[in-house]
mmCIF file of C-alpha atoms and ligand atoms in Angstrom:
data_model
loop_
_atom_site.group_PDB
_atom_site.id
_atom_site.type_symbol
_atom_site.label_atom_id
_atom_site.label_comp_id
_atom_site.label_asym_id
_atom_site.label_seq_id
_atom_site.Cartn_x
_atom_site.Cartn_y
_atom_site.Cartn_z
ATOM 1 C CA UNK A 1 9.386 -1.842 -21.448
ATOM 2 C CA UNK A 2 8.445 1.954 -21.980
ATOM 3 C CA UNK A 3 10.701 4.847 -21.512
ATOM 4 C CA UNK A 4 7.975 6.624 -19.170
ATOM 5 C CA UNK A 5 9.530 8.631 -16.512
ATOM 6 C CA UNK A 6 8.092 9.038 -12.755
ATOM 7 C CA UNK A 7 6.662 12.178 -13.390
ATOM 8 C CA UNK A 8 4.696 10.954 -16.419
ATOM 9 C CA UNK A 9 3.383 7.675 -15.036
ATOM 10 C CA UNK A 10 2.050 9.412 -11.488
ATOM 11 C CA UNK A 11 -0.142 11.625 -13.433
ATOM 12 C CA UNK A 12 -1.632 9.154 -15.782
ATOM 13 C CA UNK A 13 -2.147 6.962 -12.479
ATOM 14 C CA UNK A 14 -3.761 10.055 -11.128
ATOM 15 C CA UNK A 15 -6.009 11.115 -14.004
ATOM 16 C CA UNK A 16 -7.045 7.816 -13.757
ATOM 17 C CA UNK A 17 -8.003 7.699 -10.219
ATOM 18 C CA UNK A 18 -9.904 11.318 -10.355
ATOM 19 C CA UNK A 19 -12.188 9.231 -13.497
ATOM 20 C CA UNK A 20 -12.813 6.744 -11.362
ATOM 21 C CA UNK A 21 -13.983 8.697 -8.662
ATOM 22 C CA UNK A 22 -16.252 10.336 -11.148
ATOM 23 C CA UNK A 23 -17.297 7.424 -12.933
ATOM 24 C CA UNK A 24 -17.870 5.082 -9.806
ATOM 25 C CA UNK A 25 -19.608 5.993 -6.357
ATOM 26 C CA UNK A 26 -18.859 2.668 -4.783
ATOM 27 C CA UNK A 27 -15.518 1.187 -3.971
ATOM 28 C CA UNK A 28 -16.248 -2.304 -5.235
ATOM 29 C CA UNK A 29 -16.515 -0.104 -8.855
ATOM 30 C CA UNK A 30 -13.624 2.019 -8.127
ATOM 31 C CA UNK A 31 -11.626 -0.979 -7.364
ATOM 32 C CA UNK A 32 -12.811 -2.831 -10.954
ATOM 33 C CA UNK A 33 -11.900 0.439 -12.870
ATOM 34 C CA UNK A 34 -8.542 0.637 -11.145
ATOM 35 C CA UNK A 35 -6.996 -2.555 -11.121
ATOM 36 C CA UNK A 36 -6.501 -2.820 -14.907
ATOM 37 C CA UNK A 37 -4.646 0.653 -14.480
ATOM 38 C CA UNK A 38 -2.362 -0.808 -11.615
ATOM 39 C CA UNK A 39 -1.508 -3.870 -13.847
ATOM 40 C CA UNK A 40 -0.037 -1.467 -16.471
ATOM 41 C CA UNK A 41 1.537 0.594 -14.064
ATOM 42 C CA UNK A 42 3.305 -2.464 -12.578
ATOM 43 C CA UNK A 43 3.871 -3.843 -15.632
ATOM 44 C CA UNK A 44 6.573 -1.186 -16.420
ATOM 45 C CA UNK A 45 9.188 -1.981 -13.688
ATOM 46 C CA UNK A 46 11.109 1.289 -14.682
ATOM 47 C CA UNK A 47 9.192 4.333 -13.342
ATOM 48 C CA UNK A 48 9.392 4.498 -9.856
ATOM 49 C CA UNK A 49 12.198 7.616 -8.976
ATOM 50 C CA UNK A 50 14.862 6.399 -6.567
ATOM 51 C CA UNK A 51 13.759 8.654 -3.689
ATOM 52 C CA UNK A 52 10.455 6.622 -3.617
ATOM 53 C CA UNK A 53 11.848 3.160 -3.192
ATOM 54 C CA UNK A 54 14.609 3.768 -0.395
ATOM 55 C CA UNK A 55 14.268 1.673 2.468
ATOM 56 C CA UNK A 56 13.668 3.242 6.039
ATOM 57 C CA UNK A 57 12.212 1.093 8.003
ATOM 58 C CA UNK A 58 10.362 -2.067 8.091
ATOM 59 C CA UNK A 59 7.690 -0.790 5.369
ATOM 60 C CA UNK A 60 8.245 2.446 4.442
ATOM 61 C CA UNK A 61 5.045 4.673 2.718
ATOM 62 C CA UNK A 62 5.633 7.054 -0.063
ATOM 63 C CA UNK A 63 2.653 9.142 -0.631
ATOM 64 C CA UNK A 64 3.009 9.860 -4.542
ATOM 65 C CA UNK A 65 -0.393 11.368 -5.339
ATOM 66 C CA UNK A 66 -3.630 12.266 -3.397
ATOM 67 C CA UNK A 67 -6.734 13.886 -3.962
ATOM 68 C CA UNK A 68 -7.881 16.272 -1.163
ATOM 69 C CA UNK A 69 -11.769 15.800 -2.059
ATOM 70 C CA UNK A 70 -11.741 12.010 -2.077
ATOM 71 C CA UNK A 71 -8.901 11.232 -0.212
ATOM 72 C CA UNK A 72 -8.037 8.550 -2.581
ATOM 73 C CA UNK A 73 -4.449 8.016 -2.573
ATOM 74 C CA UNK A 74 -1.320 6.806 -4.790
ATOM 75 C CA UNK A 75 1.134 4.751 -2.616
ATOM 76 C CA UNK A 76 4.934 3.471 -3.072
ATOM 77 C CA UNK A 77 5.803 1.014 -0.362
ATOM 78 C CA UNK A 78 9.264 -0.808 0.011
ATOM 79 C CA UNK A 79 10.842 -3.411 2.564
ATOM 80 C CA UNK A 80 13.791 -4.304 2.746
ATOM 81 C CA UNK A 81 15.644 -7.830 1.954
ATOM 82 C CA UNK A 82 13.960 -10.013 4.429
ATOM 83 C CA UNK A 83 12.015 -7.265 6.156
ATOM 84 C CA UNK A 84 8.033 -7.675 7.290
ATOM 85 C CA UNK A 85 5.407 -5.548 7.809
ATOM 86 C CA UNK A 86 3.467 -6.174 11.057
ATOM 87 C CA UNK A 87 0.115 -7.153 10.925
ATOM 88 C CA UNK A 88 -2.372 -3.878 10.067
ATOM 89 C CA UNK A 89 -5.001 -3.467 9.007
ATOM 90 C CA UNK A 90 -6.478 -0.190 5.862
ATOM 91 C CA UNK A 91 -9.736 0.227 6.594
ATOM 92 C CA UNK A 92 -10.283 1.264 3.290
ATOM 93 C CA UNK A 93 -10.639 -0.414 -0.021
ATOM 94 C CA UNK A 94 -6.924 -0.854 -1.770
ATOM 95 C CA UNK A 95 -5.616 -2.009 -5.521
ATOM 96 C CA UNK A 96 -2.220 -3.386 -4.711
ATOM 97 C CA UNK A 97 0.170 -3.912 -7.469
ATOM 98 C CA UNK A 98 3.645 -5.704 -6.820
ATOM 99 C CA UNK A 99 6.458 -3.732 -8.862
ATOM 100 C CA UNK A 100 9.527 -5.494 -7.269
ATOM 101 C CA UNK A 101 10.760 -8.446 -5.460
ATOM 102 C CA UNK A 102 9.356 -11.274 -4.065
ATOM 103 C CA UNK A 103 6.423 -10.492 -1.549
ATOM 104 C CA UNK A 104 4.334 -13.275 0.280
ATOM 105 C CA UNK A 105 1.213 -11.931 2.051
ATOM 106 C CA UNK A 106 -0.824 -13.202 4.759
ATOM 107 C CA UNK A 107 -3.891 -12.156 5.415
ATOM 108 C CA UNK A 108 -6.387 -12.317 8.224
ATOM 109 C CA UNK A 109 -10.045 -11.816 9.869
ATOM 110 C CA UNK A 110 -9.852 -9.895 12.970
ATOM 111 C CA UNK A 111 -12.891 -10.996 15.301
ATOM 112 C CA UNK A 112 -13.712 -11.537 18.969
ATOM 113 C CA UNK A 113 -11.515 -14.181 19.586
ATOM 114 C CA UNK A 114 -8.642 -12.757 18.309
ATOM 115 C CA UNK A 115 -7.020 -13.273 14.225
ATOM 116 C CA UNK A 116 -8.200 -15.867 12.304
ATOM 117 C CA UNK A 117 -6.197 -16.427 8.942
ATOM 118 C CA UNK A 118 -7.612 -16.755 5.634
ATOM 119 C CA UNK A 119 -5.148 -16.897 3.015
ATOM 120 C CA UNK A 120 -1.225 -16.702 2.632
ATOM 121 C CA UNK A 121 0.382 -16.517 -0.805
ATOM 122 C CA UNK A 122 3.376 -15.270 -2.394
ATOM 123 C CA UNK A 123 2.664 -11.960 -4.501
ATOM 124 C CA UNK A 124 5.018 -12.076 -7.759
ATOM 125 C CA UNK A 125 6.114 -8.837 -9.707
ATOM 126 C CA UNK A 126 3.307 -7.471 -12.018
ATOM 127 C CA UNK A 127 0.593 -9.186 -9.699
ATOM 128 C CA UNK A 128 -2.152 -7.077 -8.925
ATOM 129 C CA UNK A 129 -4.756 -7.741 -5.485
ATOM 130 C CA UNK A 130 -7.555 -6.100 -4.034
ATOM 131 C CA UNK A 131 -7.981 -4.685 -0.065
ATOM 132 C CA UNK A 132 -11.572 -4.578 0.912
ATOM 133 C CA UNK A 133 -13.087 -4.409 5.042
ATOM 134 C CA UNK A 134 -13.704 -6.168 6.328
ATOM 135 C CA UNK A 135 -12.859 -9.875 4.886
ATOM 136 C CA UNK A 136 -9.846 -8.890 3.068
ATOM 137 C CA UNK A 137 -7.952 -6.283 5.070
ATOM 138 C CA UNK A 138 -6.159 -7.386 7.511
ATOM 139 C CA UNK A 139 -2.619 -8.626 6.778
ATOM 140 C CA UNK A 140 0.717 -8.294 6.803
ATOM 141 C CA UNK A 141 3.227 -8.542 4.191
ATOM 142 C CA UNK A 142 7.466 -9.850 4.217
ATOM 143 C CA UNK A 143 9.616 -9.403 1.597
ATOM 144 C CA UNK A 144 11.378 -12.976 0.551
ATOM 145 C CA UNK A 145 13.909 -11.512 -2.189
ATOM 146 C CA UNK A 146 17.490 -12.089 -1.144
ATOM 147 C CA UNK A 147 19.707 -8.836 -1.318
ATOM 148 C CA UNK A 148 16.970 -6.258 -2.732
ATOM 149 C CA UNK A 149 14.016 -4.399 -1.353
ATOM 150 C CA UNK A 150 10.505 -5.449 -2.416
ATOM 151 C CA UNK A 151 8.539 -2.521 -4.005
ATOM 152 C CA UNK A 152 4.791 -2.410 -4.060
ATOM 153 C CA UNK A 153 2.317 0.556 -5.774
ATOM 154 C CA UNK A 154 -0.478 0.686 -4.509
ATOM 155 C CA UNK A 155 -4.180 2.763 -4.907
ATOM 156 C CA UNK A 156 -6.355 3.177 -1.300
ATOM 157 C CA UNK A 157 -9.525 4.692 -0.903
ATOM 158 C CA UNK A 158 -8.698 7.018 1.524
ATOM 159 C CA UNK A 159 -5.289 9.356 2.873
ATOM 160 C CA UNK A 160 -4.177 5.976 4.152
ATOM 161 C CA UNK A 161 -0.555 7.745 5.974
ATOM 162 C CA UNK A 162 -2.887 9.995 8.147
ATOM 163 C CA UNK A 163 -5.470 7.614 8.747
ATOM 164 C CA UNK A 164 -6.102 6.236 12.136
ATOM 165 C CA UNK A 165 -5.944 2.764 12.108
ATOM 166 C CA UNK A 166 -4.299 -0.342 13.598
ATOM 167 C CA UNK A 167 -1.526 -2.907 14.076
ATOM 168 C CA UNK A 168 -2.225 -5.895 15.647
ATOM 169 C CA UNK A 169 -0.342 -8.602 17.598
ATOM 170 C CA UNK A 170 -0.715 -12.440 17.101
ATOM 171 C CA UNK A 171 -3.227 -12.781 19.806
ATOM 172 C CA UNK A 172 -5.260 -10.506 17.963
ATOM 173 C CA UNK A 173 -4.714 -7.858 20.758
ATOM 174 C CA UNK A 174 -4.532 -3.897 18.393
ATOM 175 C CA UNK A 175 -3.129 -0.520 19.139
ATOM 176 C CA UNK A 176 -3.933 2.576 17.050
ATOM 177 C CA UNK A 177 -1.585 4.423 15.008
ATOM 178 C CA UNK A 178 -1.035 7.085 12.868
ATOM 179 C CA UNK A 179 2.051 5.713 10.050
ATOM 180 C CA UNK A 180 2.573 8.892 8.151
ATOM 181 C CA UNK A 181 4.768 9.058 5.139
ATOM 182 C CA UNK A 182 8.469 8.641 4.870
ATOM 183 C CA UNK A 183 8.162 12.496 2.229
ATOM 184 C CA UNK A 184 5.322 13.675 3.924
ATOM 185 C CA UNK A 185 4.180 14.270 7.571
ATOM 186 C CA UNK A 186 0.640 13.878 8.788
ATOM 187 C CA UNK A 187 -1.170 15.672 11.626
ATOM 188 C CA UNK A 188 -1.554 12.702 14.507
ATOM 189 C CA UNK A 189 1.019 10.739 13.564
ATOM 190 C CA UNK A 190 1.700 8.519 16.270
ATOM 191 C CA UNK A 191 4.982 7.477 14.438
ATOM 192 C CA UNK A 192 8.233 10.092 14.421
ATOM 193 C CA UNK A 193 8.608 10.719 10.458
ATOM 194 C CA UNK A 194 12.385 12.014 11.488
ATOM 195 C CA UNK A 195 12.986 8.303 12.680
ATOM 196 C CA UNK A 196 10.974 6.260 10.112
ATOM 197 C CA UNK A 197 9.481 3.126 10.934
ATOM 198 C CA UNK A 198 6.791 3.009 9.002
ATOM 199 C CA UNK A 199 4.924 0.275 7.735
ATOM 200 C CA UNK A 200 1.924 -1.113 4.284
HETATM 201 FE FE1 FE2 B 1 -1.119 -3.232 4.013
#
């Protein structure tokens, strides 16, 4: 337990991000140099500013940090008690970190005969995963606590809010969409962010 405020921990998670950019051309290395940073952010369950983990909608995006040249992005995400996300998919590499709740994830292969799953496992606080397209990218994520929301912080490779992209229904059948951010609009967004249903 640190006494780090929001404020503090964003722009270490940032400076950290910009030197792996630097450092690493490739996501699989950007990825490696990140997760051990996500870990310790996650670790520290005290951080996250209120604003950032209200629930408004069934997955609702914070964008906390991004870098314009990169894109690479700093992400709060929160469901509520219960709540799911549908099934999307990134189409970008991702360090995931669980900061609260219980979170089970389910993940999935998209091909031509529709969405074939590959793994489903609970996601405990202070875990840490990796996204990667196109084996591990597809998934969706519910929220099994009882009576509290289910926070997750999360690195992507890209401005994932204003990224085109898609949700998919069981039969594998996908529409594209635009989520935005909950504190931050994004030019295309195919959702409303004045009526926020937003989703990871
Ligand atoms: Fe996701």
């Amino acid at each position: 337990v640190t006494l780090r405020n929001h404020h503090e921990v964003v722009e270490e998670l940032a400076a950290s991000a910009l030197q792996a950019v630097y450092m690493h051309a490739d996501p699989v290395g950007r990825m490696e140099a990140l997760e051990p940073v996500v870990a310790g952010a996650v670790a520290d369950p005290y951080w996250l500013g209120a604003p950032y983990q209200r629930v408004q909608g069934a997955g609702t995006y914070y964008l906390l940090w991004t870098d314009a040249e990169s894109g690479v992005s700093l992400v709060a995400m929160t469901l509520g008690p219960g709540d799911e996300t549908p099934i999307h998919d990134h189409l970008t590499w991702g360090v995931v970190g669980v900061y609260q709740g219980a979170q089970h994830e389910t993940r999935f292969v998209a091909g031509g005969s529709g969405l074939r799953q590959t793994s489903s496992r609970p996601r405990n606080p202070g875990s840490v995963t990796h996204l990667l397209p196109p084996d591990d990218d597809v998934h969706y994520v519910r929220n099994e606590s009882h009576g509290s929301s289910a926070i997750s912080v999360f690195f992507m490779g890209a401005n994932l809010g204003c990224t085109t992209r898609h949700v998919y229904e069981r039969d594998g059948r996908s529409t594209e969409v635009v989520s935005g951010y909950a504190n931050r609009p994004c030019a295309q967004q195919t959702r409303n962010p004045y009526f926020v249903s937003q989703f990871m």
